[in-house]
Amino acid sequence: MEKVFIFDTTLRDGEQAPGFSMNINEKLIVAKQLARLGVDVIESGFAASSPGDFESVQRIAEEVKGPVIATLCRAVKKDIEIGAEAVKPAERKRIHTFIATSEIHMKYKLKMDPKEVLERAVEAVRFARNFTDDVEFSAEDATRSDLDFLCKVIEEVIKAGATTVNIPDTVGYAIPSEFKEKISYIMNKVPNIDMAVVSVHCHNDLGLAVANSLAAIEAGARQVECTINGIGERAGNAALEEIVMAIHTRRDHFSLTTGIRTQEIYKTSTLVSHITGVYVQPNKAIVGKNAFAHEAGIHQHGVLENPLTYEIMRPETVGFPSSRLVLGKHSGRHALKQKLEQLGFTDLTEEQLNRVFERFKKLADKKKEVLDDDILIIAQEELLSIPVKTYELDYIHTTSGNRLLPTATVRLKRGNEILQDSAIGDGPVDAAYKALDSITGIQGKLTSYQLRAVTQGKDAVGEVTVKVKFNGVEIVGKGSSVDVIEASVKAYINAVNKYLYRKELESQGYEISLYKEAI
Ligand code: KIV
Ligand code: ZN
């Protein structure tokens, strides 16, 4: 079957959206997971946009093997030079350059006429070819561009050496049938179109990003640009998992394939949620908590008789944990290691494995059944943990009730030092956070607080995600425990530690992008 190339832009279009920032270490972890997932191209960032972005593109180019590593550049020589330098260490590298071709963008944003835009596009592609023979050109706002002008630009950039031409629906304006016609028109009208791969990049402003991408594939596009969980500017980009599973599940219709290892989808989705602190809605296709849940009795009965009655794909095909009882308090390190491997954690260090084991044992003591999702959360937390933790929780005691003044006493360890304070607040979590601020001497402003049960049942592990602003810098913190107050306190301490670690790096002269909100 013919292949559709999967171009993942989670680390560029996804990460540039407000609330989705990642630090370099986190981007590297996501990039390695994308490689395991089997994407063909990783758009690793916009190297020229900041020193922090440059560094993360370069680190990904150095360390991530398998996919092509791409960086986005405006059709500007300086951007292309910087981008080329950043992706230089990659085994396979791509420069992705773009300029807008719609009348509204050319007139009001670029203040250029169509002739100048055409020249700039051709020049940029030609210049980029000095650094790599894998050059992608994007005609920004293509779906609102004059179609014949768009065809002319595509023809000329292919002549100049573009090997992929991308037709973005930048503002999410297209309708599937109309988009399919446009792609067909381009395929028929551009004489040298067979010299390049036709790509699409759809935004989701009307909720049509995936439908538009699939319509374009039907018309002959062979690369789709997409993101994990559909994250991205405004309403996001086309969701990778939805496109891939549509092609996979309906191969009878598309007669196409992708290189994606579908069993890695769920893990990649939870990793991105975990890092960004933004969870997908329960009814989200493919990766939502309810995507494979059958509530209605008739459905349950049917599925028990034959899963295909109500399931068009099997949960295990996308790596969805079965939520079976996996391990108990008597399970050993070997069993845990095997379980972690099944869940895709094949490269944890001995030290990380030891810590996961220690936490698993503590959890198994408190909770009868330790489920796949519990293990997944612990392992992801360890994978993402920062190397220096200034504060550790030693003890927490809170009182609250509908006729009590909520109070909290918190004791922390800093090296050999024990630090303790108490506070009152609007609730036990508020009181604990006040006590923490007083101990650390750093005032944090809580901008977001989310609590979710990792699994079902009254003894479920609660996972808390906080966003806290310290001196104007927003940091994402995570904590989990069967006790939600403890999870809340751990999440806040995690944010404090990440902030202090970031300050430490800054004082050592590491550049941290001013554009990023979170470490
Ligand atoms: O949406 C868009 O047009 C883009 C391009 C830069 C590819 O992200
Ligand atoms: Zn975009």
Short mmCIF file of C-alpha atoms and ligand atoms in Angstrom, two decimals:
data_model
loop_
_atom_site.label_atom_id
_atom_site.label_comp_id
_atom_site.label_asym_id
_atom_site.label_seq_id
_atom_site.Cartn_x
_atom_site.Cartn_y
_atom_site.Cartn_z
CA MET A 1 0.00 0.00 0.00
CA GLU A 2 1.15 3.54 -0.68
CA LYS A 3 2.40 5.44 2.35
CA VAL A 4 1.23 8.73 3.83
CA PHE A 5 4.09 10.52 5.57
CA ILE A 6 3.35 11.72 9.08
CA PHE A 7 4.92 15.09 9.87
CA ASP A 8 4.56 15.84 13.55
CA THR A 9 4.59 19.48 14.61
CA THR A 10 3.73 19.02 18.31
CA LEU A 11 7.04 20.62 19.25
CA ARG A 12 6.58 23.63 16.97
CA ASP A 13 2.96 24.52 16.14
CA GLY A 14 1.75 22.67 19.26
CA GLU A 15 4.29 24.08 21.64
CA GLN A 16 3.89 27.66 20.41
CA ALA A 17 0.25 27.75 21.59
CA PRO A 18 -0.32 29.46 24.95
CA GLY A 19 -0.21 27.04 27.89
CA PHE A 20 1.69 24.31 26.02
CA SER A 21 5.30 25.37 26.57
CA MET A 22 7.92 22.73 27.29
CA ASN A 23 11.49 23.04 28.44
CA ILE A 24 14.39 21.53 26.52
CA ASN A 25 14.48 18.32 28.53
CA GLU A 26 10.75 17.81 28.07
CA LYS A 27 10.98 18.47 24.32
CA LEU A 28 13.73 15.91 24.07
CA ILE A 29 11.64 13.31 25.89
CA VAL A 30 8.68 13.99 23.57
CA ALA A 31 10.91 13.87 20.48
CA LYS A 32 12.31 10.48 21.51
CA GLN A 33 8.80 9.18 22.05
CA LEU A 34 7.74 10.53 18.63
CA ALA A 35 10.61 8.56 17.13
CA ARG A 36 9.34 5.43 18.92
CA LEU A 37 5.86 6.19 17.63
CA GLY A 38 7.32 6.09 14.13
CA VAL A 39 6.60 9.56 12.76
CA ASP A 40 8.45 10.33 9.53
CA VAL A 41 9.31 13.95 10.31
CA ILE A 42 9.63 15.79 13.62
CA GLU A 43 9.29 19.55 13.33
CA SER A 44 11.45 20.28 16.33
CA GLY A 45 10.91 24.03 16.66
CA PHE A 46 11.46 27.42 15.09
CA ALA A 47 15.22 27.68 15.63
CA ALA A 48 15.58 31.37 14.79
CA SER A 49 12.81 32.50 17.14
CA SER A 50 14.91 32.43 20.34
CA PRO A 51 18.16 31.02 21.73
CA GLY A 52 16.12 28.49 23.73
CA ASP A 53 14.40 27.24 20.58
CA PHE A 54 17.73 27.02 18.77
CA GLU A 55 19.18 24.91 21.55
CA SER A 56 16.25 22.52 21.69
CA VAL A 57 16.23 22.01 17.90
CA GLN A 58 19.96 21.34 18.03
CA ARG A 59 19.70 18.88 20.94
CA ILE A 60 16.91 16.99 19.15
CA ALA A 61 18.99 16.92 15.96
CA GLU A 62 21.91 15.53 17.94
CA GLU A 63 20.09 12.95 20.01
CA VAL A 64 17.00 11.74 18.18
CA LYS A 65 17.56 9.04 15.59
CA GLY A 66 15.12 7.77 12.98
CA PRO A 67 12.82 10.53 11.79
CA VAL A 68 13.83 13.49 9.64
CA ILE A 69 14.43 16.49 11.92
CA ALA A 70 12.91 19.67 10.54
CA THR A 71 12.96 23.27 11.65
CA LEU A 72 10.68 26.07 10.55
CA CYS A 73 12.18 29.24 9.02
CA ARG A 74 10.59 32.31 7.54
CA ALA A 75 11.60 32.92 3.92
CA VAL A 76 14.45 35.02 5.26
CA LYS A 77 18.14 34.16 4.74
CA LYS A 78 19.11 34.75 8.36
CA ASP A 79 16.36 32.42 9.62
CA ILE A 80 17.45 29.74 7.17
CA GLU A 81 21.11 30.05 8.19
CA ILE A 82 20.21 29.73 11.87
CA GLY A 83 17.82 26.85 11.17
CA ALA A 84 20.42 25.04 9.06
CA GLU A 85 22.99 25.36 11.84
CA ALA A 86 20.51 23.99 14.40
CA VAL A 87 19.56 20.87 12.39
CA LYS A 88 23.12 20.25 11.15
CA PRO A 89 23.83 17.34 13.56
CA ALA A 90 20.76 15.36 12.41
CA GLU A 91 21.20 12.14 10.45
CA ARG A 92 18.47 13.41 8.12
CA LYS A 93 17.49 17.09 8.20
CA ARG A 94 14.86 19.27 6.61
CA ILE A 95 14.52 23.03 6.28
CA HIS A 96 10.90 24.11 6.21
CA THR A 97 10.51 27.62 4.90
CA PHE A 98 7.29 29.55 4.47
CA ILE A 99 5.74 32.77 3.26
CA ALA A 100 2.10 33.81 3.01
CA THR A 101 0.40 33.79 -0.38
CA SER A 102 -3.10 35.12 0.38
CA GLU A 103 -3.99 38.63 -0.65
CA ILE A 104 -4.88 39.68 2.89
CA HIS A 105 -1.56 38.43 4.33
CA MET A 106 0.54 39.83 1.47
CA LYS A 107 -1.13 43.25 1.68
CA TYR A 108 -1.49 43.79 5.44
CA LYS A 109 1.14 41.58 7.05
CA LEU A 110 3.97 41.34 4.55
CA LYS A 111 3.27 44.59 2.69
CA MET A 112 4.55 42.89 -0.44
CA ASP A 113 3.02 42.38 -3.85
CA PRO A 114 2.53 38.89 -5.33
CA LYS A 115 5.60 39.24 -7.57
CA GLU A 116 7.83 39.99 -4.57
CA VAL A 117 6.34 37.10 -2.61
CA LEU A 118 7.00 34.71 -5.48
CA GLU A 119 10.60 35.91 -5.75
CA ARG A 120 11.16 35.63 -2.00
CA ALA A 121 9.73 32.09 -1.92
CA VAL A 122 11.97 30.94 -4.77
CA GLU A 123 15.05 32.62 -3.26
CA ALA A 124 14.40 31.04 0.13
CA VAL A 125 14.06 27.54 -1.29
CA ARG A 126 17.15 27.96 -3.44
CA PHE A 127 19.12 29.25 -0.46
CA ALA A 128 17.89 26.42 1.80
CA ARG A 129 19.08 23.85 -0.77
CA ASN A 130 22.67 24.97 0.00
CA PHE A 131 22.30 23.26 3.40
CA THR A 132 20.22 20.17 2.67
CA ASP A 133 18.51 18.55 -0.27
CA ASP A 134 15.34 18.05 1.81
CA VAL A 135 13.51 21.38 1.62
CA GLU A 136 9.84 21.96 2.35
CA PHE A 137 7.99 25.07 1.26
CA SER A 138 4.70 26.22 2.84
CA ALA A 139 2.35 28.75 1.30
CA GLU A 140 0.89 30.21 4.47
CA ASP A 141 -2.87 30.86 4.33
CA ALA A 142 -2.99 28.81 1.14
CA THR A 143 -6.72 28.10 1.42
CA ARG A 144 -7.53 31.82 1.16
CA SER A 145 -5.02 32.41 -1.64
CA ASP A 146 -5.84 32.93 -5.29
CA LEU A 147 -5.64 29.38 -6.62
CA ASP A 148 -3.79 30.18 -9.84
CA PHE A 149 -1.24 32.32 -8.00
CA LEU A 150 -0.80 29.48 -5.50
CA CYS A 151 -0.20 27.05 -8.37
CA LYS A 152 2.39 29.40 -9.87
CA VAL A 153 4.23 29.67 -6.52
CA ILE A 154 4.19 25.89 -6.10
CA GLU A 155 5.51 25.34 -9.62
CA GLU A 156 8.36 27.82 -9.14
CA VAL A 157 9.43 26.57 -5.69
CA ILE A 158 9.57 23.02 -7.03
CA LYS A 159 11.79 24.26 -9.87
CA ALA A 160 13.96 25.95 -7.21
CA GLY A 161 14.38 22.65 -5.37
CA ALA A 162 11.49 22.19 -2.91
CA THR A 163 10.98 18.46 -2.33
CA THR A 164 7.78 18.89 -0.30
CA VAL A 165 5.14 21.54 -0.93
CA ASN A 166 2.74 22.22 1.89
CA ILE A 167 -0.76 23.66 1.50
CA PRO A 168 -1.74 24.97 4.94
CA ASP A 169 -5.25 25.82 5.99
CA THR A 170 -3.69 28.31 8.37
CA VAL A 171 -6.91 29.78 9.74
CA GLY A 172 -9.01 26.60 9.65
CA TYR A 173 -11.33 28.02 6.99
CA ALA A 174 -11.60 25.13 4.55
CA ILE A 175 -14.52 22.74 4.08
CA PRO A 176 -13.57 19.11 3.23
CA SER A 177 -15.21 18.88 -0.21
CA GLU A 178 -13.84 22.27 -1.23
CA PHE A 179 -10.36 21.48 0.12
CA LYS A 180 -10.31 18.18 -1.77
CA GLU A 181 -11.17 20.04 -4.98
CA LYS A 182 -8.38 22.55 -4.36
CA ILE A 183 -5.81 19.83 -3.83
CA SER A 184 -7.04 18.03 -6.98
CA TYR A 185 -6.79 21.29 -8.92
CA ILE A 186 -3.19 21.76 -7.75
CA MET A 187 -2.34 18.14 -8.61
CA ASN A 188 -3.69 18.61 -12.14
CA LYS A 189 -2.61 22.16 -12.80
CA VAL A 190 1.00 22.31 -11.55
CA PRO A 191 3.06 20.68 -14.33
CA ASN A 192 5.97 19.52 -12.12
CA ILE A 193 3.86 18.46 -9.10
CA ASP A 194 5.12 14.89 -9.35
CA MET A 195 8.61 16.17 -8.46
CA ALA A 196 7.50 16.91 -4.87
CA VAL A 197 5.43 15.41 -2.09
CA VAL A 198 2.19 17.33 -1.59
CA SER A 199 1.52 18.03 2.07
CA VAL A 200 -1.34 19.56 4.04
CA HIS A 201 -1.41 21.33 7.39
CA CYS A 202 -4.90 21.97 8.74
CA HIS A 203 -6.01 24.03 11.71
CA ASN A 204 -9.13 23.20 13.62
CA ASP A 205 -11.02 26.50 13.96
CA LEU A 206 -14.19 24.95 12.53
CA GLY A 207 -13.48 21.53 13.98
CA LEU A 208 -12.62 20.24 10.49
CA ALA A 209 -8.86 19.81 10.63
CA VAL A 210 -8.89 16.00 10.51
CA ALA A 211 -11.72 15.85 7.94
CA ASN A 212 -9.86 18.32 5.72
CA SER A 213 -6.60 16.38 6.03
CA LEU A 214 -8.34 13.14 5.04
CA ALA A 215 -10.09 14.84 2.12
CA ALA A 216 -6.70 16.10 0.93
CA ILE A 217 -5.27 12.59 1.16
CA GLU A 218 -8.11 11.36 -1.05
CA ALA A 219 -7.07 13.97 -3.58
CA GLY A 220 -3.44 12.81 -3.60
CA ALA A 221 -1.68 14.58 -0.69
CA ARG A 222 0.91 12.21 0.75
CA GLN A 223 2.13 14.10 3.81
CA VAL A 224 -0.05 15.30 6.67
CA GLU A 225 1.12 17.71 9.31
CA CYS A 226 -0.43 17.09 12.68
CA THR A 227 0.10 17.14 16.44
CA ILE A 228 -0.42 14.80 19.35
CA ASN A 229 -3.84 15.41 20.93
CA GLY A 230 -4.41 18.07 18.22
CA ILE A 231 -2.63 20.75 20.23
CA GLY A 232 -1.69 23.94 18.42
CA GLU A 233 -2.50 27.55 17.72
CA ARG A 234 -6.07 28.61 18.72
CA ALA A 235 -8.34 25.56 18.26
CA GLY A 236 -5.28 23.46 17.44
CA ASN A 237 -3.99 21.38 14.54
CA ALA A 238 -5.22 18.12 13.07
CA ALA A 239 -4.81 15.36 15.67
CA LEU A 240 -2.20 12.79 14.66
CA GLU A 241 -3.94 9.91 16.42
CA GLU A 242 -7.24 10.58 14.63
CA ILE A 243 -5.70 10.79 11.16
CA VAL A 244 -3.57 7.71 11.67
CA MET A 245 -6.39 5.61 13.08
CA ALA A 246 -8.80 6.74 10.33
CA ILE A 247 -6.29 5.60 7.70
CA HIS A 248 -5.63 2.38 9.63
CA THR A 249 -9.22 1.49 10.48
CA ARG A 250 -10.58 2.41 7.06
CA ARG A 251 -7.78 0.97 4.94
CA ASP A 252 -10.58 -0.59 2.88
CA HIS A 253 -11.48 2.97 1.88
CA PHE A 254 -8.09 4.70 1.67
CA SER A 255 -5.84 1.80 0.55
CA LEU A 256 -3.01 3.64 2.27
CA THR A 257 -0.73 3.08 5.20
CA THR A 258 1.45 5.06 7.61
CA GLY A 259 4.64 4.16 9.42
CA ILE A 260 3.06 4.73 12.84
CA ARG A 261 3.34 2.06 15.55
CA THR A 262 -0.22 2.49 16.71
CA GLN A 263 0.43 0.75 20.08
CA GLU A 264 2.52 3.79 21.07
CA ILE A 265 -0.33 6.28 20.54
CA TYR A 266 -1.87 6.30 24.02
CA LYS A 267 1.46 6.59 25.77
CA THR A 268 2.50 9.50 23.53
CA SER A 269 -0.80 11.23 24.20
CA THR A 270 -0.51 10.91 27.99
CA LEU A 271 3.11 12.01 27.88
CA VAL A 272 2.20 15.24 26.10
CA SER A 273 -0.73 15.84 28.49
CA HIS A 274 1.44 15.13 31.45
CA ILE A 275 4.17 17.54 30.41
CA THR A 276 1.89 20.37 29.37
CA GLY A 277 -0.63 19.88 32.17
CA VAL A 278 -3.44 19.99 29.60
CA TYR A 279 -5.61 16.86 29.54
CA VAL A 280 -7.76 15.71 26.66
CA GLN A 281 -11.51 15.69 27.14
CA PRO A 282 -12.93 12.25 28.14
CA ASN A 283 -14.83 11.89 24.87
CA LYS A 284 -11.83 12.74 22.70
CA ALA A 285 -11.56 10.26 19.82
CA ILE A 286 -8.87 7.58 20.17
CA VAL A 287 -7.20 8.80 23.38
CA GLY A 288 -10.01 10.14 25.60
CA LYS A 289 -10.71 8.20 28.80
CA ASN A 290 -14.11 7.16 27.45
CA ALA A 291 -12.99 6.39 23.91
CA PHE A 292 -13.39 2.65 24.56
CA ALA A 293 -15.83 2.72 27.48
CA HIS A 294 -19.24 1.15 26.93
CA GLU A 295 -21.83 2.41 29.35
CA ALA A 296 -25.15 1.34 27.88
CA GLY A 297 -26.18 -2.19 28.89
CA ILE A 298 -27.04 -3.17 25.33
CA HIS A 299 -23.61 -2.06 24.18
CA GLN A 300 -21.85 -3.88 27.01
CA HIS A 301 -23.71 -7.05 26.23
CA GLY A 302 -22.84 -6.80 22.53
CA VAL A 303 -19.16 -6.14 23.23
CA LEU A 304 -18.95 -9.12 25.56
CA GLU A 305 -20.44 -11.36 22.88
CA ASN A 306 -18.25 -9.91 20.13
CA PRO A 307 -16.23 -6.68 20.54
CA LEU A 308 -16.81 -5.76 16.90
CA THR A 309 -20.51 -5.12 17.59
CA TYR A 310 -19.67 -1.69 18.99
CA GLU A 311 -15.91 -1.33 18.59
CA ILE A 312 -14.39 -0.38 15.27
CA MET A 313 -10.89 -0.65 16.74
CA ARG A 314 -9.49 -2.55 19.67
CA PRO A 315 -8.17 -0.50 22.63
CA GLU A 316 -4.93 -2.46 22.60
CA THR A 317 -4.29 -1.36 19.00
CA VAL A 318 -3.64 2.17 20.29
CA GLY A 319 -1.93 0.96 23.47
CA PHE A 320 -4.88 1.82 25.70
CA PRO A 321 -4.22 0.28 29.14
CA SER A 322 -6.66 -2.43 30.01
CA SER A 323 -6.93 -1.19 33.64
CA ARG A 324 -6.57 -4.77 34.81
CA LEU A 325 -5.09 -5.50 38.19
CA VAL A 326 -1.45 -5.67 37.32
CA LEU A 327 0.65 -5.83 40.41
CA GLY A 328 0.16 -6.15 44.13
CA LYS A 329 2.25 -5.44 47.16
CA HIS A 330 4.06 -8.76 46.85
CA SER A 331 5.15 -8.14 43.29
CA GLY A 332 8.88 -7.79 42.89
CA ARG A 333 11.20 -5.55 40.96
CA HIS A 334 11.36 -7.96 38.06
CA ALA A 335 7.58 -8.01 37.60
CA LEU A 336 7.50 -4.23 37.73
CA LYS A 337 10.28 -3.98 35.14
CA GLN A 338 8.34 -6.30 32.83
CA LYS A 339 5.18 -4.25 33.30
CA LEU A 340 7.06 -1.04 32.55
CA GLU A 341 8.44 -2.58 29.39
CA GLN A 342 4.93 -3.60 28.32
CA LEU A 343 3.85 0.00 28.85
CA GLY A 344 6.69 1.18 26.63
CA PHE A 345 9.20 2.34 29.27
CA THR A 346 12.13 0.45 27.87
CA ASP A 347 14.91 2.90 28.60
CA LEU A 348 14.56 3.90 32.24
CA THR A 349 17.91 4.07 34.03
CA GLU A 350 18.60 1.79 37.02
CA GLU A 351 18.19 4.79 39.29
CA GLN A 352 14.83 5.72 37.75
CA LEU A 353 13.71 2.11 38.00
CA ASN A 354 14.66 2.01 41.67
CA ARG A 355 12.64 5.14 42.37
CA VAL A 356 9.63 3.84 40.44
CA PHE A 357 9.87 0.59 42.43
CA GLU A 358 10.05 2.43 45.73
CA ARG A 359 6.98 4.50 44.85
CA PHE A 360 5.13 1.45 43.56
CA LYS A 361 5.72 -0.36 46.85
CA LYS A 362 4.41 2.58 48.86
CA LEU A 363 1.37 2.80 46.61
CA ALA A 364 0.71 -0.94 46.82
CA ASP A 365 0.68 -0.61 50.60
CA LYS A 366 -2.06 2.01 50.46
CA LYS A 367 -4.05 0.74 47.52
CA LYS A 368 -5.17 -2.83 46.98
CA GLU A 369 -5.00 -2.82 43.21
CA VAL A 370 -2.21 -1.13 41.31
CA LEU A 371 -3.36 -0.60 37.74
CA ASP A 372 -1.57 0.12 34.49
CA ASP A 373 -2.49 3.80 34.65
CA ASP A 374 -1.03 4.12 38.17
CA ILE A 375 2.28 2.73 36.95
CA LEU A 376 2.18 4.92 33.85
CA ILE A 377 1.83 8.08 35.94
CA ILE A 378 4.63 7.16 38.34
CA ALA A 379 6.98 6.25 35.48
CA GLN A 380 6.22 9.44 33.58
CA GLU A 381 6.80 11.53 36.71
CA GLU A 382 10.18 9.89 37.20
CA LEU A 383 11.10 10.30 33.54
CA LEU A 384 10.37 14.00 33.75
CA SER A 385 11.80 14.67 37.16
CA ILE A 386 14.40 17.40 37.41
CA PRO A 387 17.91 16.51 38.58
CA VAL A 388 17.98 18.89 41.56
CA LYS A 389 15.14 18.90 44.07
CA THR A 390 15.72 21.62 46.66
CA TYR A 391 12.71 20.78 48.82
CA GLU A 392 11.14 17.46 49.69
CA LEU A 393 7.94 16.85 51.57
CA ASP A 394 8.49 15.30 54.98
CA TYR A 395 5.18 15.72 56.74
CA ILE A 396 1.79 17.31 56.19
CA HIS A 397 -1.10 17.71 58.57
CA THR A 398 -4.29 19.55 57.74
CA THR A 399 -7.60 20.10 59.45
CA SER A 400 -10.75 21.22 57.72
CA GLY A 401 -14.49 20.88 57.93
CA ASN A 402 -17.61 22.92 57.38
CA ARG A 403 -17.36 24.50 60.88
CA LEU A 404 -13.60 24.69 61.23
CA LEU A 405 -10.97 27.17 60.20
CA PRO A 406 -8.85 25.18 57.74
CA THR A 407 -5.25 24.92 58.91
CA ALA A 408 -2.14 23.20 57.60
CA THR A 409 1.22 22.32 59.07
CA VAL A 410 3.87 21.46 56.53
CA ARG A 411 7.36 20.15 57.18
CA LEU A 412 9.94 20.11 54.38
CA LYS A 413 13.47 18.78 54.05
CA ARG A 414 16.16 20.86 52.41
CA GLY A 415 19.29 18.74 52.50
CA ASN A 416 19.77 17.96 56.18
CA GLU A 417 17.66 20.89 57.28
CA ILE A 418 14.08 20.48 58.50
CA LEU A 419 11.80 23.44 57.91
CA GLN A 420 8.29 23.72 59.24
CA ASP A 421 5.44 26.22 59.28
CA SER A 422 1.67 26.42 59.72
CA ALA A 423 -0.96 28.60 58.15
CA ILE A 424 -4.69 29.05 57.90
CA GLY A 425 -6.49 29.40 54.59
CA ASP A 426 -9.79 29.21 52.72
CA GLY A 427 -9.39 25.45 52.59
CA PRO A 428 -6.73 22.88 53.47
CA VAL A 429 -4.93 23.23 50.14
CA ASP A 430 -4.88 27.01 50.37
CA ALA A 431 -3.59 26.77 53.95
CA ALA A 432 -0.86 24.32 52.91
CA TYR A 433 0.21 26.53 49.99
CA LYS A 434 0.45 29.53 52.33
CA ALA A 435 2.62 27.50 54.72
CA LEU A 436 4.82 26.45 51.79
CA ASP A 437 5.28 30.04 50.61
CA SER A 438 6.24 31.03 54.10
CA ILE A 439 8.82 28.20 54.42
CA THR A 440 10.44 28.76 51.02
CA GLY A 441 10.20 32.56 51.15
CA ILE A 442 9.01 32.55 47.52
CA GLN A 443 5.52 33.86 46.85
CA GLY A 444 3.76 31.82 44.23
CA LYS A 445 0.56 32.88 42.47
CA LEU A 446 -1.59 29.86 41.68
CA THR A 447 -2.99 30.37 38.16
CA SER A 448 -4.40 26.90 37.55
CA TYR A 449 -5.26 23.87 39.67
CA GLN A 450 -6.53 20.56 38.29
CA LEU A 451 -7.24 17.36 40.13
CA ARG A 452 -8.05 14.13 38.35
CA ALA A 453 -8.44 10.54 39.42
CA VAL A 454 -5.92 8.46 37.51
CA THR A 455 -8.11 5.34 37.71
CA GLN A 456 -11.59 4.51 38.90
CA GLY A 457 -12.63 3.64 42.47
CA LYS A 458 -12.57 5.39 45.82
CA ASP A 459 -8.96 4.44 46.42
CA ALA A 460 -7.82 5.89 43.08
CA VAL A 461 -4.61 7.86 42.86
CA GLY A 462 -5.33 11.58 42.56
CA GLU A 463 -3.09 13.52 40.22
CA VAL A 464 -2.79 17.26 40.74
CA THR A 465 -1.45 19.64 38.10
CA VAL A 466 -0.79 23.22 39.13
CA LYS A 467 0.43 26.23 37.24
CA VAL A 468 2.15 28.68 39.56
CA LYS A 469 3.63 32.08 38.74
CA PHE A 470 6.84 32.94 40.56
CA ASN A 471 8.10 36.44 39.80
CA GLY A 472 6.08 36.45 36.58
CA VAL A 473 7.36 33.04 35.39
CA GLU A 474 4.67 30.37 35.08
CA ILE A 475 5.74 26.87 36.06
CA VAL A 476 3.81 23.61 35.72
CA GLY A 477 3.97 21.34 38.80
CA LYS A 478 2.67 17.78 39.23
CA GLY A 479 2.06 15.54 42.18
CA SER A 480 0.20 12.31 42.77
CA SER A 481 -0.98 10.37 45.81
CA VAL A 482 -4.01 8.47 47.05
CA ASP A 483 -4.42 11.47 49.38
CA VAL A 484 -5.46 14.50 47.34
CA ILE A 485 -4.10 17.04 49.85
CA GLU A 486 -0.71 15.35 49.72
CA ALA A 487 -0.88 15.28 45.91
CA SER A 488 -1.69 19.02 45.93
CA VAL A 489 1.25 19.80 48.20
CA LYS A 490 3.62 17.64 46.13
CA ALA A 491 2.51 19.42 42.94
CA TYR A 492 3.25 22.82 44.46
CA ILE A 493 6.66 21.68 45.78
CA ASN A 494 7.42 20.29 42.32
CA ALA A 495 6.69 23.74 40.84
CA VAL A 496 8.91 25.46 43.44
CA ASN A 497 11.76 23.02 42.74
CA LYS A 498 11.43 23.50 38.99
CA TYR A 499 11.51 27.25 39.43
CA LEU A 500 14.64 27.08 41.61
CA TYR A 501 16.29 24.71 39.14
CA ARG A 502 15.53 27.08 36.31
CA LYS A 503 17.05 29.98 38.29
CA GLU A 504 20.11 27.86 38.95
CA LEU A 505 20.54 27.16 35.22
CA GLU A 506 20.10 30.84 34.45
CA SER A 507 22.76 31.79 36.97
CA GLN A 508 25.11 29.32 35.27
CA GLY A 509 24.58 31.25 32.05
CA TYR A 510 22.13 28.95 30.29
CA GLU A 511 19.86 30.90 28.01
CA ILE A 512 16.23 30.27 28.75
CA SER A 513 13.82 31.65 26.20
CA LEU A 514 12.07 34.78 27.34
CA TYR A 515 9.13 33.77 25.21
CA LYS A 516 8.41 30.64 27.20
CA GLU A 517 6.07 30.71 30.13
CA ALA A 518 7.04 27.47 31.75
CA ILE A 519 10.16 25.48 32.45
O1 KIV B 1 -0.52 27.27 9.98
C1 KIV B 1 0.43 27.51 9.21
O2 KIV B 1 0.25 28.05 8.11
C2 KIV B 1 1.75 27.14 9.63
C3 KIV B 1 2.82 27.23 8.60
C4 KIV B 1 3.99 27.99 9.08
C5 KIV B 1 3.15 25.88 8.08
O3 KIV B 1 1.96 26.72 10.76
ZN ZN B 2 0.06 26.00 11.66
#
